[in-house]
Short mmCIF file of C-alpha atoms in Angstrom, two decimals:
data_model
loop_
_atom_site.label_atom_id
_atom_site.label_comp_id
_atom_site.label_asym_id
_atom_site.label_seq_id
_atom_site.Cartn_x
_atom_site.Cartn_y
_atom_site.Cartn_z
CA MET A 249 53.60 82.55 62.53
CA PRO A 250 54.40 85.05 65.30
CA TYR A 251 56.58 84.16 68.26
CA HIS A 252 54.30 83.40 71.19
CA ASN A 253 57.14 83.43 73.68
CA PHE A 254 60.79 84.33 73.89
CA ARG A 255 61.91 80.72 73.59
CA GLU A 256 60.51 80.43 70.08
CA TYR A 257 62.45 83.54 69.12
CA VAL A 258 65.67 82.07 70.56
CA GLU A 259 65.18 78.91 68.47
CA ARG A 260 64.71 81.02 65.35
CA LEU A 261 67.94 82.92 66.09
CA LYS A 262 69.74 79.60 66.34
CA GLU A 263 68.35 78.57 62.93
CA THR A 264 69.50 81.76 61.23
CA GLY A 265 72.94 81.76 62.86
CA ASP A 266 72.18 84.93 64.82
CA LEU A 267 72.81 83.49 68.28
CA VAL A 268 75.88 81.94 69.85
CA VAL A 269 75.53 79.49 72.74
CA VAL A 270 78.18 80.15 75.41
CA ASP A 271 78.50 76.91 77.40
CA ARG A 272 81.74 77.87 79.14
CA GLN A 273 81.17 78.94 82.75
CA VAL A 274 80.95 82.72 83.13
CA SER A 275 80.42 85.08 86.06
CA THR A 276 77.75 87.74 86.49
CA ASP A 277 80.41 89.85 88.21
CA MET A 278 81.38 91.96 85.16
CA GLU A 279 82.52 89.05 82.94
CA MET A 280 79.16 88.65 81.17
CA SER A 281 78.97 92.40 80.65
CA VAL A 282 82.45 92.63 79.14
CA ILE A 283 81.67 89.71 76.81
CA THR A 284 78.42 91.37 75.79
CA ARG A 285 79.93 94.81 75.24
CA ARG A 286 82.79 93.47 73.13
CA ASN A 287 80.33 91.42 71.10
CA CYS A 288 78.05 94.44 70.58
CA GLN A 289 80.93 96.63 69.44
CA ARG A 290 81.78 93.94 66.88
CA GLN A 291 78.07 93.76 65.89
CA GLY A 292 78.05 90.07 66.73
CA PRO A 293 75.14 87.69 67.36
CA ALA A 294 72.90 87.43 70.39
CA GLN A 295 74.32 85.33 73.23
CA LEU A 296 72.80 82.49 75.25
CA PHE A 297 74.79 81.80 78.41
CA THR A 298 74.07 78.32 79.79
CA ASP A 299 76.60 77.93 82.65
CA ILE A 300 76.57 80.84 85.08
CA LYS A 301 78.69 80.67 88.20
CA GLY A 302 76.51 80.55 91.31
CA TYR A 303 73.27 80.19 89.35
CA PRO A 304 72.86 76.51 88.42
CA GLY A 305 70.07 75.76 85.96
CA TRP A 306 69.75 79.32 84.67
CA ASP A 307 70.06 80.41 81.05
CA VAL A 308 70.56 84.09 80.17
CA VAL A 309 69.99 85.70 76.77
CA MET A 310 71.90 88.92 76.09
CA THR A 311 71.45 91.51 73.31
CA PRO A 312 68.31 89.93 71.83
CA ILE A 313 67.76 92.67 69.19
CA GLY A 314 71.09 94.39 68.66
CA THR A 315 71.28 94.39 64.84
CA TRP A 316 68.93 95.12 61.96
CA ARG A 317 69.07 91.40 61.13
CA ARG A 318 67.61 90.50 64.51
CA TYR A 319 65.06 93.32 64.24
CA ALA A 320 63.91 91.78 60.95
CA ILE A 321 63.81 88.31 62.51
CA SER A 322 61.64 89.60 65.38
CA LEU A 323 59.11 90.65 62.71
CA GLU A 324 59.46 87.23 60.99
CA MET A 325 61.06 88.89 57.98
CA ASP A 326 64.04 87.78 55.91
CA PRO A 327 67.12 88.44 58.08
CA ASP A 328 68.81 90.17 55.14
CA SER A 329 65.98 92.68 54.64
CA HIS A 330 67.09 96.25 53.96
CA PHE A 331 66.34 98.83 56.65
CA ASN A 332 63.87 100.63 54.37
CA ASP A 333 61.92 97.39 53.87
CA ILE A 334 61.92 96.67 57.61
CA MET A 335 60.63 100.16 58.37
CA ALA A 336 57.99 99.94 55.64
CA GLU A 337 56.70 96.68 57.13
CA TYR A 338 56.85 98.11 60.65
CA ASN A 339 54.86 101.17 59.57
CA LYS A 340 52.33 99.10 57.63
CA ARG A 341 51.58 96.79 60.54
CA LYS A 342 51.50 99.62 63.09
CA GLU A 343 48.58 101.20 61.25
CA ASN A 344 46.30 98.30 62.24
CA PRO A 345 46.25 98.03 66.06
CA ILE A 346 44.84 94.85 67.57
CA LYS A 347 43.36 94.88 71.08
CA PRO A 348 44.84 92.42 73.59
CA VAL A 349 42.88 89.55 75.11
CA LEU A 350 42.73 88.58 78.78
CA VAL A 351 43.44 84.97 79.79
CA LYS A 352 42.89 83.30 83.16
CA ASN A 353 45.85 80.94 83.20
CA ALA A 354 49.29 82.07 82.13
CA PRO A 355 52.74 80.48 81.84
CA CYS A 356 54.25 83.48 83.64
CA GLN A 357 52.34 82.48 86.79
CA GLU A 358 53.42 78.85 86.98
CA ASN A 359 55.39 79.87 90.08
CA VAL A 360 54.41 82.56 92.60
CA ILE A 361 56.86 83.92 95.20
CA THR A 362 55.80 86.19 98.05
CA GLY A 363 56.89 87.45 101.47
CA ASP A 364 60.26 86.43 102.86
CA ASN A 365 60.90 84.19 99.84
CA ILE A 366 61.39 87.20 97.56
CA ASP A 367 65.06 87.63 96.70
CA LEU A 368 66.02 89.68 93.66
CA PHE A 369 69.62 88.54 94.08
CA SER A 370 68.48 85.01 93.18
CA PHE A 371 68.30 86.10 89.53
CA PRO A 372 71.49 86.00 87.39
CA VAL A 373 71.59 89.75 86.81
CA PRO A 374 74.90 90.87 85.26
CA SER A 375 76.91 93.51 87.07
CA GLU A 376 77.42 96.40 84.66
CA GLY A 377 81.02 96.98 85.54
CA HIS A 378 81.42 99.28 88.50
CA ALA A 379 84.88 98.11 89.47
CA GLY A 380 85.59 98.77 93.13
CA LEU A 381 81.97 98.63 94.28
CA ASP A 382 80.34 95.78 96.17
CA SER A 383 79.75 92.91 93.74
CA ARG A 384 76.02 93.08 94.46
CA GLN A 385 75.79 96.69 93.29
CA ALA A 386 75.27 97.95 89.76
CA ARG A 387 72.90 95.15 88.79
CA ASN A 388 70.02 96.38 86.65
CA ILE A 389 67.30 93.74 86.62
CA GLY A 390 65.25 95.81 84.19
CA THR A 391 67.14 96.39 80.94
CA TRP A 392 65.16 94.41 78.35
CA ASN A 393 61.63 94.31 79.67
CA SER A 394 58.19 95.82 79.65
CA ALA A 395 57.88 98.18 82.62
CA ILE A 396 54.14 98.68 83.06
CA CYS A 397 52.18 101.45 84.77
CA LYS A 398 48.70 102.96 84.48
CA ASP A 399 47.42 106.54 84.36
CA PRO A 400 45.12 106.84 87.41
CA ASP A 401 42.74 109.21 85.62
CA SER A 402 42.40 107.92 82.06
CA GLY A 403 43.30 104.27 82.65
CA TRP A 404 45.85 104.41 79.83
CA VAL A 405 48.49 101.72 80.32
CA ASN A 406 52.07 102.54 79.37
CA TYR A 407 54.82 100.07 78.50
CA GLY A 408 58.36 101.40 78.82
CA ASN A 409 61.86 100.08 79.30
CA TYR A 410 63.15 101.80 82.40
CA ARG A 411 66.42 100.91 84.06
CA SER A 412 65.87 99.21 87.44
CA MET A 413 68.89 98.79 89.74
CA ILE A 414 68.62 96.27 92.57
CA LEU A 415 68.88 97.89 96.01
CA ASP A 416 68.17 94.88 98.22
CA LYS A 417 66.24 91.61 98.14
CA THR A 418 62.87 93.26 97.66
CA SER A 419 63.46 96.65 96.04
CA THR A 420 65.01 98.44 93.09
CA THR A 421 65.30 101.96 91.81
CA VAL A 422 63.35 102.78 88.65
CA PHE A 423 64.67 105.38 86.19
CA THR A 424 61.82 107.89 86.28
CA SER A 425 62.50 110.95 84.16
CA PRO A 426 59.85 113.70 84.39
CA ALA A 427 60.12 113.96 80.58
CA GLN A 428 58.99 110.36 80.07
CA HIS A 429 55.51 108.92 80.42
CA ILE A 430 56.31 107.08 83.65
CA GLY A 431 57.68 110.27 85.18
CA MET A 432 54.67 112.31 84.12
CA MET A 433 52.36 109.85 85.86
CA TYR A 434 54.51 109.49 88.97
CA TYR A 435 55.49 113.12 89.60
CA GLU A 436 52.29 114.79 88.36
CA LYS A 437 49.63 112.37 89.63
CA TYR A 438 50.62 109.62 92.05
CA LYS A 439 53.11 111.51 94.22
CA PRO A 440 50.95 114.66 94.68
CA ALA A 441 48.03 112.39 95.65
CA GLY A 442 50.20 110.46 98.10
CA LYS A 443 49.25 107.17 96.46
CA PRO A 444 51.84 104.48 95.65
CA MET A 445 52.02 103.73 91.94
CA PRO A 446 51.21 100.15 90.85
CA PHE A 447 54.13 98.96 88.77
CA ALA A 448 55.24 95.73 87.11
CA ILE A 449 58.34 94.61 85.28
CA ALA A 450 57.68 91.83 82.75
CA ILE A 451 60.78 90.13 81.35
CA GLY A 452 60.52 87.99 78.23
CA GLY A 453 57.40 87.08 76.29
CA SER A 454 57.25 87.82 72.58
CA PRO A 455 60.38 89.73 71.48
CA LEU A 456 57.99 92.42 70.27
CA THR A 457 56.93 93.28 73.83
CA GLY A 458 60.43 94.41 74.77
CA LEU A 459 60.86 96.01 71.36
CA ILE A 460 57.75 98.18 71.64
CA ALA A 461 58.41 98.97 75.30
CA SER A 462 61.75 100.40 74.13
CA THR A 463 60.14 102.42 71.32
CA SER A 464 58.94 105.98 71.88
CA LEU A 465 55.22 106.23 71.10
CA PRO A 466 52.92 109.21 71.74
CA ALA A 467 51.13 109.50 75.09
CA GLY A 468 47.79 107.72 75.03
CA VAL A 469 48.84 105.13 72.47
CA SER A 470 48.32 101.59 73.75
CA GLU A 471 51.54 99.60 73.45
CA PRO A 472 49.67 96.26 73.77
CA ASP A 473 47.57 97.26 70.75
CA ILE A 474 50.73 98.02 68.75
CA ILE A 475 52.37 94.76 69.84
CA GLY A 476 49.26 92.99 68.56
CA ALA A 477 49.54 94.90 65.29
CA LEU A 478 53.18 93.90 64.81
CA GLN A 479 52.58 90.23 65.60
CA LYS A 480 49.28 90.24 63.64
CA GLU A 481 47.30 88.72 66.50
CA PRO A 482 46.15 89.84 69.96
CA LEU A 483 48.67 89.99 72.76
CA GLU A 484 47.59 87.71 75.60
CA LEU A 485 47.49 89.41 79.01
CA VAL A 486 46.88 88.10 82.53
CA LYS A 487 45.93 89.97 85.69
CA CYS A 488 48.72 90.40 88.21
CA THR A 489 48.33 88.47 91.44
CA SER A 490 48.87 91.38 93.84
CA ILE A 491 48.33 94.70 91.99
CA ASP A 492 45.80 96.18 89.58
CA LEU A 493 47.75 95.71 86.36
CA GLU A 494 47.82 93.22 83.51
CA VAL A 495 51.02 91.78 82.07
CA PRO A 496 51.95 89.71 78.98
CA ALA A 497 50.90 86.15 79.80
CA ASN A 498 53.90 84.54 78.14
CA SER A 499 56.50 86.52 80.08
CA GLU A 500 59.37 84.59 81.60
CA ILE A 501 59.50 86.59 84.86
CA VAL A 502 57.20 89.26 86.34
CA LEU A 503 57.95 91.56 89.28
CA GLU A 504 54.77 93.02 90.81
CA GLY A 505 54.75 95.91 93.26
CA GLU A 506 54.54 99.66 93.73
CA LEU A 507 56.67 102.76 93.31
CA SER A 508 56.89 104.33 96.75
CA VAL A 509 55.78 107.93 97.23
CA ASP A 510 56.68 108.10 100.94
CA GLU A 511 60.32 107.06 100.96
CA PRO A 512 63.12 109.41 99.87
CA LEU A 513 64.40 108.98 96.34
CA ALA A 514 67.30 106.52 96.22
CA ASP A 515 70.75 106.82 94.65
CA GLU A 516 70.97 105.12 91.27
CA GLY A 517 74.14 104.67 89.28
CA PRO A 518 76.71 105.34 88.12
CA SER A 519 75.03 104.24 84.91
CA THR A 520 75.44 104.26 81.13
CA ASN A 521 73.13 106.18 78.81
CA TYR A 522 71.86 105.32 75.35
CA ALA A 523 74.59 107.47 73.75
CA GLY A 524 77.26 105.14 75.12
CA TYR A 525 78.67 107.21 77.98
CA ARG A 526 79.07 106.16 81.62
CA SER A 527 78.17 108.84 84.13
CA LYS A 528 80.36 109.24 87.19
CA LEU A 529 77.41 110.61 89.13
CA PHE A 530 74.49 109.13 91.02
CA PHE A 531 70.91 110.09 90.19
CA LYS A 532 67.88 110.10 92.47
CA HIS A 533 64.94 107.91 91.52
CA PRO A 534 61.87 106.34 93.16
CA ILE A 535 62.03 102.99 94.93
CA PHE A 536 60.14 100.00 93.52
CA LYS A 537 58.91 97.77 96.36
CA VAL A 538 58.40 94.25 95.02
CA LYS A 539 55.35 92.48 96.49
CA THR A 540 55.29 89.36 94.36
CA ILE A 541 57.46 87.57 91.82
CA THR A 542 55.91 85.18 89.32
CA HIS A 543 57.76 83.16 86.71
CA ARG A 544 57.56 80.28 84.29
CA ASN A 545 59.08 76.91 85.05
CA ASN A 546 62.81 77.09 84.26
CA PRO A 547 62.63 80.76 83.26
CA LEU A 548 65.01 82.49 80.90
CA PHE A 549 66.56 85.74 82.05
CA ILE A 550 66.99 88.40 79.34
CA SER A 551 69.30 91.38 79.59
CA SER A 552 70.89 94.17 77.59
CA ILE A 553 74.02 96.12 78.55
CA LEU A 554 74.19 99.70 77.29
CA GLY A 555 77.48 101.04 75.97
CA LEU A 556 79.07 102.28 72.77
CA PRO A 557 76.82 101.73 69.76
CA VAL A 558 75.61 99.58 68.20
CA CYS A 559 73.29 97.94 70.74
CA GLU A 560 69.60 97.44 71.55
CA SER A 561 68.91 101.03 72.54
CA THR A 562 70.17 102.59 69.33
CA ILE A 563 68.69 99.91 67.07
CA VAL A 564 65.21 99.74 68.57
CA ALA A 565 64.82 103.42 69.43
CA GLY A 566 66.41 104.33 66.10
CA MET A 567 63.69 102.49 64.21
CA GLY A 568 60.93 104.13 66.23
CA MET A 569 62.43 107.59 65.78
CA SER A 570 63.02 107.10 62.05
CA SER A 571 59.42 105.98 61.63
CA GLU A 572 58.01 108.89 63.63
CA TYR A 573 60.13 111.50 61.84
CA LEU A 574 59.08 110.14 58.45
CA ARG A 575 55.44 110.33 59.53
CA ILE A 576 55.56 113.96 60.68
CA LEU A 577 57.57 115.09 57.65
CA LYS A 578 55.05 113.49 55.30
CA GLU A 579 52.15 114.98 57.26
CA ASN A 580 53.72 118.41 56.78
CA GLY A 581 53.84 117.89 53.02
CA LEU A 582 57.62 117.72 52.75
CA PRO A 583 58.93 115.68 49.78
CA VAL A 584 61.19 113.39 51.80
CA THR A 585 61.91 109.90 50.49
CA SER A 586 63.57 108.32 53.52
CA VAL A 587 64.66 109.02 57.09
CA TYR A 588 67.34 107.23 59.08
CA VAL A 589 68.58 107.60 62.64
CA PRO A 590 71.96 105.84 62.35
CA PRO A 591 72.51 103.59 65.38
CA GLU A 592 76.21 104.46 65.29
CA GLY A 593 75.32 108.03 66.31
CA GLY A 594 73.79 107.18 69.67
CA LEU A 595 70.43 108.69 68.58
CA HIS A 596 72.04 112.14 68.35
CA ILE A 597 71.75 112.52 64.56
CA VAL A 598 69.06 112.00 61.94
CA VAL A 599 69.70 111.84 58.19
CA VAL A 600 66.97 112.73 55.71
CA ALA A 601 66.87 112.16 51.95
CA THR A 602 64.63 114.51 49.99
CA LYS A 603 63.72 115.87 46.62
CA THR A 604 64.47 119.60 46.27
CA PRO A 605 61.59 121.22 44.37
CA TYR A 606 62.25 124.59 46.01
CA PRO A 607 65.04 126.41 47.88
CA ASN A 608 65.72 126.11 51.62
CA ILE A 609 63.91 122.81 51.97
CA ALA A 610 66.54 121.63 54.45
CA SER A 611 65.57 124.36 56.91
CA ARG A 612 61.92 123.28 56.82
CA ILE A 613 62.87 119.64 57.32
CA GLY A 614 65.15 120.55 60.19
CA ALA A 615 62.55 122.75 61.88
CA THR A 616 59.96 119.98 61.68
CA ILE A 617 62.24 117.39 63.25
CA LEU A 618 63.74 119.63 65.91
CA GLY A 619 60.30 120.93 66.85
CA HIS A 620 59.18 117.41 67.76
CA LYS A 621 59.75 116.28 71.35
CA MET A 622 62.26 113.69 70.12
CA GLY A 623 64.27 116.53 68.60
CA ALA A 624 65.66 116.99 72.10
CA LEU A 625 67.54 113.71 71.51
CA SER A 626 68.54 113.91 67.86
CA THR A 627 69.93 117.43 67.91
CA LYS A 628 71.78 117.17 64.59
CA VAL A 629 69.90 116.94 61.29
CA VAL A 630 71.65 116.17 58.00
CA VAL A 631 69.64 116.66 54.79
CA VAL A 632 70.84 115.12 51.51
CA ASN A 633 69.43 114.56 48.03
CA ASP A 634 67.48 111.40 47.33
CA ASP A 635 70.25 110.00 45.13
CA ILE A 636 71.95 109.04 48.40
CA ASP A 637 71.30 105.78 50.27
CA ILE A 638 71.15 107.26 53.75
CA THR A 639 71.43 103.84 55.41
CA ASN A 640 74.91 103.59 53.90
CA LEU A 641 77.31 105.57 56.09
CA ASN A 642 79.83 105.85 53.24
CA GLU A 643 77.26 107.50 50.96
CA TRP A 644 75.70 110.08 53.26
CA PHE A 645 79.00 110.97 54.92
CA HIS A 646 80.53 111.53 51.47
CA ALA A 647 77.62 113.83 50.60
CA PHE A 648 78.00 115.62 53.94
CA CYS A 649 81.70 116.24 53.30
CA THR A 650 81.48 117.21 49.63
CA ARG A 651 78.13 118.98 49.19
CA LEU A 652 77.99 121.13 52.31
CA ASP A 653 79.27 124.72 52.20
CA PRO A 654 80.45 125.54 55.76
CA ALA A 655 79.65 129.22 55.31
CA GLU A 656 76.14 128.81 53.90
CA ASP A 657 74.75 125.40 54.80
CA ILE A 658 75.03 125.13 58.59
CA ALA A 659 72.25 126.57 60.77
CA VAL A 660 72.93 126.50 64.52
CA ASN A 661 70.14 127.17 67.01
CA LYS A 662 71.31 128.16 70.49
CA HIS A 663 69.38 127.69 73.74
CA ALA A 664 67.37 124.78 72.41
CA PHE A 665 66.17 122.11 74.84
CA ASN A 666 68.37 119.00 74.84
CA TYR A 667 67.45 115.80 76.68
CA PRO A 668 69.70 116.06 79.76
CA TYR A 669 70.22 112.37 80.52
CA GLY A 670 71.79 111.36 77.24
CA THR A 671 73.43 114.48 75.85
CA SER A 672 77.04 113.94 76.83
CA TYR A 673 78.35 117.30 75.57
CA LEU A 674 76.28 119.31 78.06
CA GLY A 675 78.04 120.79 81.08
CA PRO A 676 76.93 120.11 84.69
CA GLU A 677 74.45 123.00 84.86
CA GLN A 678 73.09 122.26 81.39
CA ARG A 679 72.46 118.64 82.38
CA VAL A 680 69.97 119.99 84.89
CA SER A 681 68.31 122.65 82.72
CA GLY A 682 68.62 120.98 79.32
CA ASP A 683 69.78 124.30 77.86
CA GLY A 684 71.69 123.19 74.78
CA SER A 685 71.62 123.71 71.03
CA ASN A 686 70.82 121.98 67.77
CA VAL A 687 71.96 122.23 64.18
CA VAL A 688 70.80 121.57 60.62
CA PHE A 689 73.31 120.63 57.92
CA ASP A 690 72.14 121.23 54.35
CA ALA A 691 74.11 118.77 52.22
CA THR A 692 71.80 119.03 49.21
CA ILE A 693 72.86 120.26 45.80
CA PRO A 694 71.78 123.92 45.55
CA HIS A 695 68.34 124.32 43.98
CA SER A 696 69.64 127.12 41.75
CA TRP A 697 72.15 124.88 39.94
CA LYS A 698 71.21 123.88 36.40
CA PRO A 699 71.48 120.19 35.42
CA GLU A 700 74.53 120.83 33.27
CA GLU A 701 76.21 122.54 36.23
CA THR A 702 75.70 119.58 38.56
CA PRO A 703 78.45 116.91 38.54
CA TYR A 704 77.62 113.21 38.69
CA ARG A 705 78.44 110.94 41.61
CA HIS A 706 80.90 108.53 40.01
CA SER A 707 79.48 105.21 41.19
CA TRP A 708 79.81 101.89 39.36
CA ASP A 709 76.02 101.75 38.86
CA ASN A 710 75.42 105.31 37.62
CA PRO A 711 73.70 105.03 34.21
CA ASN A 712 74.76 108.57 33.38
CA ILE A 713 78.36 107.32 33.25
CA TYR A 714 78.10 103.64 32.25
CA THR A 715 75.47 102.05 30.02
CA PRO A 716 72.68 100.14 31.80
CA GLU A 717 73.56 97.04 29.78
CA VAL A 718 77.13 96.91 31.07
CA ILE A 719 76.03 97.67 34.63
CA GLU A 720 73.55 94.79 34.52
CA LYS A 721 76.10 92.45 32.97
CA VAL A 722 78.60 93.15 35.74
CA ARG A 723 75.92 92.75 38.42
CA ASN A 724 74.76 89.39 37.04
CA ASN A 725 78.26 88.00 36.52
CA TRP A 726 79.89 89.25 39.71
CA ASP A 727 80.50 85.81 41.19
CA LYS A 728 81.72 84.52 37.83
CA TYR A 729 84.50 87.11 37.93
CA GLY A 730 85.66 85.40 41.13
CA PHE A 731 84.12 87.76 43.71
CA GLU A 732 81.72 86.82 46.48
CA LYS A 733 78.17 87.57 45.35
#
């Protein structure tokens, strides 16, 4: 059965041992963020904070999907599922979109707050660690959410996960990059027309709403349809109370309002990007004017704190990117067997396993990936043979170090577009223009080598070195030798 709300998902995490309940009192003023970041860097469980200083009665869930185990659990799969199995299931379900259904009464509208009663500071939003700033600054209320907007011409509704920093009781900034769908709508349509952009932030609901909102899908694809596909039943939506948008009915909290087109862009930051680096600069982004807040009774607040991998951004986006790269490589007839965007790499690198039926296959694979719009993020492509488990860092890094000829197997492309907001190696001017580079590493065994000229990888389970019977005997008796199975 799918999770109909975030609370059911939390209970499942408790059952599987993938959530720790923190009942010691903690502060939103950096303490929760430091706990969360240390836990992420240790690849620990999700956290449920139940005693938050200054916010009696509130519970906060942090890092809801920060490991492949929790990604599997969100899809109701075995927590120990291999990445390849998770991606296969994700791809299979995604091929069968299910339209959402509209309901009249929704849990997310059990409470409606308007006018002078709106106070964004009433929510237990963690400060992200700007030591020396006012304690009310650096609080991003939108970090694990569905940020919802609509194309004024086509009616296409986009779900994204866009950072939203609280400015005052009734307004936030919204990270609005011109390269993202929200930015295309805002800067190309709403702002030129002088019309404020209806906008909603929905926090909570099925874990798959936040997951898909954080996944890069092509323009025009309906995220609610894909959420329905992943949960195998229609997503329930409800009309907002004050704007012309619909939001997931089982959300915990919904902020309704508009992105201003009249007011000057506001300072946002300093902030951390998906690659794990904290900028020392402020960026300019539109102001979100909140008209109405609706929420469930006793709502949960859900948050994610970006930082060094591994965390939500590199897990969730990594799955979406791996899936999309596999799709386009297959569509181009390339004999790839698997694709992996390692979360440890901050989305900057993609590893591909392939058969090598002809020479220079790595260059074709690299060109296909780097020619995709997401190639502006993952600017490093490593291609290995399909005898390598690319989800195992030890295996593909060994192949990278031992099969790559530095003089022959590295192809650097200069003056390639790099995504400016997350590419930490770009200089100040390049961060504006995106003028960077990319590279393809060919760590495959040369096609010209004959079988007898190719050495074996000496692994315990290589049947070219040890007999299959002995390998199977050792595998089956591993715990009997005294090792953990």
